[in-house]
Coordinates of C-alpha atoms in Angstrom, one line a residue:
X1497 CA -64.1 42.9 -23.6
X1498 CA -61.7 41.7 -26.3
X1499 CA -58.9 43.9 -24.9
X1500 CA -59.5 42.5 -21.4
X1501 CA -59.4 39.0 -22.7
X1502 CA -56.1 39.6 -24.6
X1503 CA -54.5 41.3 -21.5
X1504 CA -55.6 38.3 -19.4
X1505 CA -54.0 35.8 -21.8
X1506 CA -50.8 37.8 -22.0
X1507 CA -50.6 38.1 -18.2
X1508 CA -51.2 34.4 -17.8
X1509 CA -48.5 33.4 -20.4
X1510 CA -46.1 35.9 -18.9
X1511 CA -46.6 34.4 -15.5
X1512 CA -46.0 30.8 -16.5
X1513 CA -43.0 31.8 -18.5
X1514 CA -41.3 33.1 -15.5
X1515 CA -38.5 30.7 -14.3
X1516 CA -39.5 31.3 -10.6
X1517 CA -43.0 30.0 -11.4
X1518 CA -41.7 26.7 -12.7
X1519 CA -39.1 26.4 -9.9
X1520 CA -41.7 27.0 -7.2
X1521 CA -44.0 24.5 -8.9
X1522 CA -41.5 21.7 -9.3
X1523 CA -40.3 22.3 -5.7
X1524 CA -43.8 22.1 -4.4
X1525 CA -44.6 18.9 -6.4
X1526 CA -41.4 17.2 -5.2
X1527 CA -42.1 18.1 -1.6
X1528 CA -45.7 16.9 -1.9
X1529 CA -44.5 13.6 -3.4
X1530 CA -41.9 13.1 -0.7
X1531 CA -44.2 13.7 2.3
X1532 CA -45.3 10.0 2.7
X1533 CA -41.7 8.9 3.3
X1534 CA -41.3 11.7 5.8
X1535 CA -44.5 10.7 7.7
X1536 CA -43.6 7.1 8.3
X1537 CA -43.1 7.6 12.0
X1538 CA -46.3 9.6 12.5
X1539 CA -48.1 6.7 14.1
X1540 CA -51.6 6.2 12.7
X1541 CA -51.6 9.8 11.5
X1542 CA -49.6 9.3 8.3
X1543 CA -52.4 10.3 5.9
X1544 CA -53.4 13.3 8.0
X1545 CA -49.8 14.6 8.1
X1546 CA -49.4 14.0 4.3
X1547 CA -52.7 15.9 3.6
X1548 CA -52.0 18.8 6.0
X1549 CA -48.4 19.2 4.7
X1550 CA -49.5 19.0 1.1
X1551 CA -52.3 21.6 1.5
X1552 CA -50.0 23.9 3.5
X1553 CA -47.3 23.6 0.7
X1554 CA -49.9 24.5 -2.0
X1555 CA -51.1 27.4 0.0
X1556 CA -47.7 29.0 1.0
X1557 CA -46.0 28.3 -2.3
X1558 CA -49.1 29.6 -4.2
X1559 CA -49.2 32.8 -2.2
X1560 CA -45.5 33.5 -3.0
X1561 CA -46.1 32.7 -6.7
X1562 CA -49.1 35.1 -6.8
X1563 CA -47.1 37.9 -5.4
X1564 CA -44.1 37.3 -7.7
X1565 CA -46.3 37.0 -10.8
X1566 CA -48.1 40.3 -9.9
X1567 CA -44.7 42.0 -9.5
X1568 CA -43.6 40.8 -12.9
X1569 CA -46.8 41.4 -14.8
X1570 CA -47.7 44.8 -13.3
X1571 CA -44.9 46.5 -11.3
X1572 CA -42.2 45.8 -13.9
X1573 CA -44.4 47.0 -16.7
X1574 CA -45.2 50.2 -14.9
X1575 CA -41.5 50.7 -13.9
X1576 CA -40.1 50.4 -17.5
X1577 CA -43.0 52.2 -19.1
X1578 CA -44.4 49.2 -21.1
X1579 CA -47.9 49.9 -19.8
X1580 CA -47.9 53.1 -22.0
X1581 CA -48.1 50.9 -25.1
X1582 CA -51.4 49.6 -23.9
X1583 CA -52.8 52.8 -22.6
X1584 CA -51.9 54.6 -25.8
X1585 CA -54.4 52.3 -27.5
X1586 CA -58.2 52.2 -26.8
X1587 CA -57.6 50.2 -23.5
X1588 CA -59.2 51.5 -20.3
X1589 CA -57.5 51.2 -17.0
X1590 CA -60.3 49.0 -15.8
X1591 CA -59.6 46.6 -18.7
X1592 CA -55.9 46.6 -17.8
X1593 CA -56.4 45.9 -14.1
X1594 CA -59.1 43.3 -14.5
X1595 CA -57.1 41.6 -17.3
X1596 CA -54.1 41.4 -15.0
X1597 CA -56.1 40.1 -12.1
X1598 CA -57.8 37.5 -14.3
X1599 CA -54.5 36.3 -15.9
X1600 CA -52.5 36.1 -12.7
X1601 CA -55.4 34.6 -10.9
X1602 CA -55.7 31.8 -13.5
X1603 CA -51.9 31.2 -13.2
X1604 CA -52.2 31.0 -9.4
X1605 CA -55.2 28.7 -9.6
X1606 CA -53.4 26.5 -12.1
X1607 CA -50.5 26.2 -9.6
X1608 CA -52.8 25.1 -6.8
X1609 CA -54.6 22.7 -9.1
X1610 CA -51.4 20.9 -10.0
X1611 CA -50.5 20.8 -6.3
X1612 CA -53.9 19.3 -5.7
X1613 CA -53.4 16.5 -8.2
X1614 CA -49.9 15.9 -6.7
X1615 CA -51.6 15.7 -3.3
X1616 CA -53.9 12.9 -4.6
X1617 CA -50.9 11.0 -5.9
X1618 CA -49.2 11.5 -2.5
X1619 CA -52.2 10.1 -0.7
X1620 CA -52.0 7.0 -2.9
X1621 CA -48.3 6.6 -2.1
X1622 CA -49.1 6.7 1.6
X1623 CA -52.3 4.6 1.5
X1624 CA -50.7 1.1 1.2
X1625 CA -49.1 0.7 4.7
X1626 CA -48.0 2.8 7.7
X1627 CA -44.4 1.8 7.3
X1628 CA -44.3 0.9 3.6
X1629 CA -45.2 3.6 1.1
X1630 CA -46.0 2.6 -2.4
X1631 CA -42.6 3.1 -4.0
X1632 CA -43.9 2.1 -7.4
X1633 CA -46.2 5.1 -7.5
X1634 CA -43.5 7.3 -6.0
X1635 CA -41.0 6.2 -8.7
X1636 CA -43.5 6.8 -11.5
X1637 CA -44.4 10.2 -10.0
X1638 CA -40.8 11.3 -10.1
X1639 CA -40.6 10.0 -13.7
X1640 CA -43.6 12.1 -14.6
X1641 CA -42.0 15.2 -13.2
X1642 CA -38.7 14.4 -15.1
X1643 CA -40.6 13.9 -18.3
X1644 CA -42.2 17.3 -18.0
X1645 CA -38.7 18.8 -17.5
X1646 CA -37.3 16.9 -20.4
X1647 CA -40.2 18.1 -22.6
X1648 CA -39.4 21.7 -21.7
X1649 CA -35.7 21.2 -22.5
X1650 CA -36.6 19.7 -25.9
X1651 CA -38.9 22.6 -26.8
X1652 CA -36.3 25.1 -25.7
X1653 CA -33.6 23.4 -27.7
X1654 CA -35.4 22.5 -30.9
X1655 CA -37.9 25.4 -31.2
X1656 CA -36.4 28.1 -29.0
X1657 CA -39.5 28.2 -26.8
X1658 CA -39.6 29.1 -23.2
X1659 CA -38.5 26.2 -21.0
X1660 CA -40.7 27.2 -18.1
X1661 CA -43.8 27.5 -20.2
X1662 CA -43.3 24.2 -22.0
X1663 CA -42.5 22.3 -18.8
X1664 CA -45.6 23.8 -17.0
X1665 CA -47.9 22.9 -19.8
X1666 CA -46.4 19.4 -20.0
X1667 CA -47.1 18.9 -16.3
X1668 CA -50.6 20.2 -16.7
X1669 CA -51.2 17.2 -19.0
X1670 CA -49.0 14.6 -17.2
X1671 CA -49.8 15.1 -13.5
X1672 CA -53.6 14.9 -13.7
X1673 CA -53.3 12.0 -16.1
X1674 CA -51.1 10.2 -13.6
X1675 CA -53.5 11.0 -10.7
X1676 CA -56.3 9.5 -12.8
X1677 CA -54.2 6.4 -13.4
X1678 CA -53.7 6.0 -9.6
X1679 CA -57.4 6.4 -9.0
X1680 CA -58.2 3.6 -11.5
X1681 CA -55.5 1.1 -10.8
X1682 CA -54.1 1.6 -7.3
X1683 CA -55.5 0.9 -3.8
X1684 CA -57.7 3.7 -2.7
X1685 CA -57.3 5.1 0.9
X1686 CA -60.2 4.1 3.2
X1687 CA -59.7 6.8 5.8
X1688 CA -60.1 9.9 3.7
X1689 CA -62.7 10.9 1.1
X1690 CA -61.1 12.0 -2.2
X1691 CA -64.2 14.1 -3.0
X1692 CA -63.8 16.0 0.3
X1693 CA -60.0 16.3 -0.4
X1694 CA -60.8 17.8 -3.8
X1695 CA -63.2 20.3 -2.3
X1696 CA -60.7 21.3 0.3
X1697 CA -58.1 21.9 -2.4
X1698 CA -60.6 24.0 -4.3
X1699 CA -60.9 26.2 -1.3
X1700 CA -57.1 26.5 -1.1
X1701 CA -57.2 27.6 -4.7
X1702 CA -59.8 30.3 -3.8
X1703 CA -57.4 31.6 -1.1
X1704 CA -54.5 31.8 -3.5
X1705 CA -56.6 33.5 -6.2
X1706 CA -57.8 36.1 -3.7
X1707 CA -54.2 36.8 -2.7
X1708 CA -53.3 37.2 -6.4
X1709 CA -55.9 39.9 -6.7
X1710 CA -54.6 41.7 -3.6
X1711 CA -51.0 41.4 -5.0
X1712 CA -52.1 43.1 -8.2
X1713 CA -53.7 45.9 -6.2
X1714 CA -50.4 46.5 -4.3
X1715 CA -48.3 46.1 -7.5
X1716 CA -49.9 49.3 -8.9
X1717 CA -47.9 51.3 -6.3
X1718 CA -45.2 49.0 -4.9
X1719 CA -42.3 47.0 -6.3
X1720 CA -41.9 43.2 -5.7
X1721 CA -40.2 43.3 -2.2
X1722 CA -42.6 45.9 -0.6
X1723 CA -45.5 44.0 -2.3
X1724 CA -44.3 40.8 -0.7
X1725 CA -44.0 42.5 2.7
X1726 CA -47.5 43.9 2.5
X1727 CA -49.0 40.6 1.3
X1728 CA -47.2 38.7 4.1
X1729 CA -48.6 41.2 6.7
X1730 CA -52.1 40.8 5.2
X1731 CA -51.8 37.0 5.3
X1732 CA -50.7 36.8 8.9
X1733 CA -53.4 39.4 10.0
X1734 CA -56.0 37.3 8.1
X1735 CA -55.0 34.2 10.0
X1736 CA -55.8 35.8 13.3
X1737 CA -58.5 38.2 12.2
X1738 CA -61.2 36.4 14.1
X1739 CA -59.3 36.7 17.3
X1740 CA -58.3 40.3 16.7
X1741 CA -61.4 41.9 15.3
X1742 CA -64.4 39.7 15.7
X1743 CA -65.2 40.8 19.3
X1744 CA -67.1 43.4 21.2
X1745 CA -65.2 46.0 23.2
X1746 CA -68.1 48.0 24.5
X1747 CA -66.8 51.1 22.7
X1748 CA -69.0 52.0 19.7
X1749 CA -66.4 53.5 17.4
X1750 CA -63.8 50.8 18.2
X1751 CA -66.4 48.1 17.5
X1752 CA -67.1 49.8 14.1
X1753 CA -63.4 50.0 13.3
X1754 CA -63.0 46.3 14.2
X1755 CA -65.9 45.3 12.1
X1756 CA -64.5 47.3 9.1
X1757 CA -61.1 45.7 9.5
X1758 CA -62.6 42.2 9.8
X1759 CA -64.6 42.8 6.6
X1760 CA -61.6 44.3 4.7
X1761 CA -59.0 41.7 5.7
X1762 CA -59.6 38.2 4.2
X1763 CA -60.1 35.5 6.8
X1764 CA -57.8 32.8 5.5
X1765 CA -59.1 30.3 8.1
X1766 CA -62.3 30.2 6.1
X1767 CA -60.5 28.6 3.2
X1768 CA -58.5 26.1 5.4
X1769 CA -60.5 22.8 5.7
X1770 CA -57.7 20.4 6.7
X1771 CA -59.3 20.1 10.1
X1772 CA -62.6 18.9 8.6
X1773 CA -60.7 16.3 6.6
X1774 CA -58.9 15.2 9.8
X1775 CA -62.1 14.4 11.6
X1776 CA -63.7 13.0 8.4
X1777 CA -66.4 15.6 8.4
X1778 CA -68.2 15.9 5.0
X1779 CA -67.6 19.2 3.2
X1780 CA -70.9 20.5 1.7
X1781 CA -71.0 21.9 -1.8
X1782 CA -72.9 25.0 -0.4
X1783 CA -69.8 25.9 1.7
X1784 CA -67.6 25.8 -1.5
X1785 CA -70.2 28.0 -3.3
X1786 CA -70.2 30.4 -0.4
X1787 CA -66.4 30.5 -0.7
X1788 CA -66.7 31.2 -4.4
X1789 CA -68.9 34.2 -3.6
X1790 CA -66.5 35.3 -0.9
X1791 CA -63.7 35.1 -3.5
X1792 CA -65.6 37.1 -6.1
X1793 CA -66.4 39.9 -3.6
X1794 CA -62.7 40.2 -2.6
X1795 CA -61.7 40.3 -6.3
X1796 CA -64.2 43.1 -6.9
X1797 CA -62.9 44.9 -3.8
X1798 CA -59.3 44.5 -4.9
X1799 CA -60.1 45.6 -8.4
X1800 CA -61.8 48.8 -7.3
X1801 CA -58.9 49.8 -5.1
X1802 CA -56.4 48.8 -7.8
X1803 CA -58.1 51.0 -10.3
X1804 CA -58.4 53.9 -7.8
X1805 CA -54.6 53.6 -7.1
X1806 CA -53.7 53.1 -10.7
X1807 CA -55.8 56.1 -11.9
X1808 CA -53.5 58.5 -9.9
X1809 CA -50.3 56.7 -10.8
X1810 CA -47.9 58.5 -13.1
X1811 CA -47.0 55.7 -15.4
X1812 CA -44.6 57.8 -17.6
X1813 CA -42.6 59.3 -14.8
X1814 CA -39.7 57.0 -15.2
X1815 CA -39.4 57.8 -18.9
X1816 CA -39.2 61.5 -18.3
X1817 CA -36.5 61.4 -15.7

């Protein structure tokens, strides 16, 4: 258990140290903060467009980050033989895979959590008036992001630390704090429930974490680009899995195959609750708990396949050639 915990921490820190993690995060936060000004001419639908766009940004950027982090933390270590240093010690392959899934999953969940707090700030920017966003909140929001970057620069210059890691941890503190300030001191939107918005964002985080587990599974055999292609195919199949596989054809074996494919491919529509927010339908806690169980089952499924693939992988092949 201690080895698994240490592997998870190292995988998490390695993920947030990657420059692409910080670049994707800052790009997502800037886009989310800018959506209110882009939705000015969406008559009477400004908040809906802001929320939908922000959630889609968190989902798509989070999926890409999960795949890239898996490629860095697993595929690169297997390619250059670094994994041998771990397996030479009393570390089982189960511990290695589960630790990588846990570390990368936490990094992906942190990414979506920051995007969720950015979405709350964006809602407050758009809540004042249809044609007059709250530019004060928008200016302070950009200042918060700039302070996070400046903190990373200072840590990198004075202490030699990783700019990406320091900036991410600064944003972990600053962005939620600023969202709390907006909640206390600014005008709250009256057409959307912040509680339901938070629950919808949690479900997006579940989707990104599930994709991180799948990306680790593919990373045991594939490099970054093939991994990205496989995860993209899995994502698009999951978006239309209900249409493709949840139907009866009248042929027994074909129905069995469709049922197996529907169970094996994550149904990403299950995690997308923007439509419920649009019609102001309350999101029950039981639905979120069911989503958590769905996530844990897929993590277990991905972990078993990852270990099965990793068990047959020749990790020292590159070193012998």
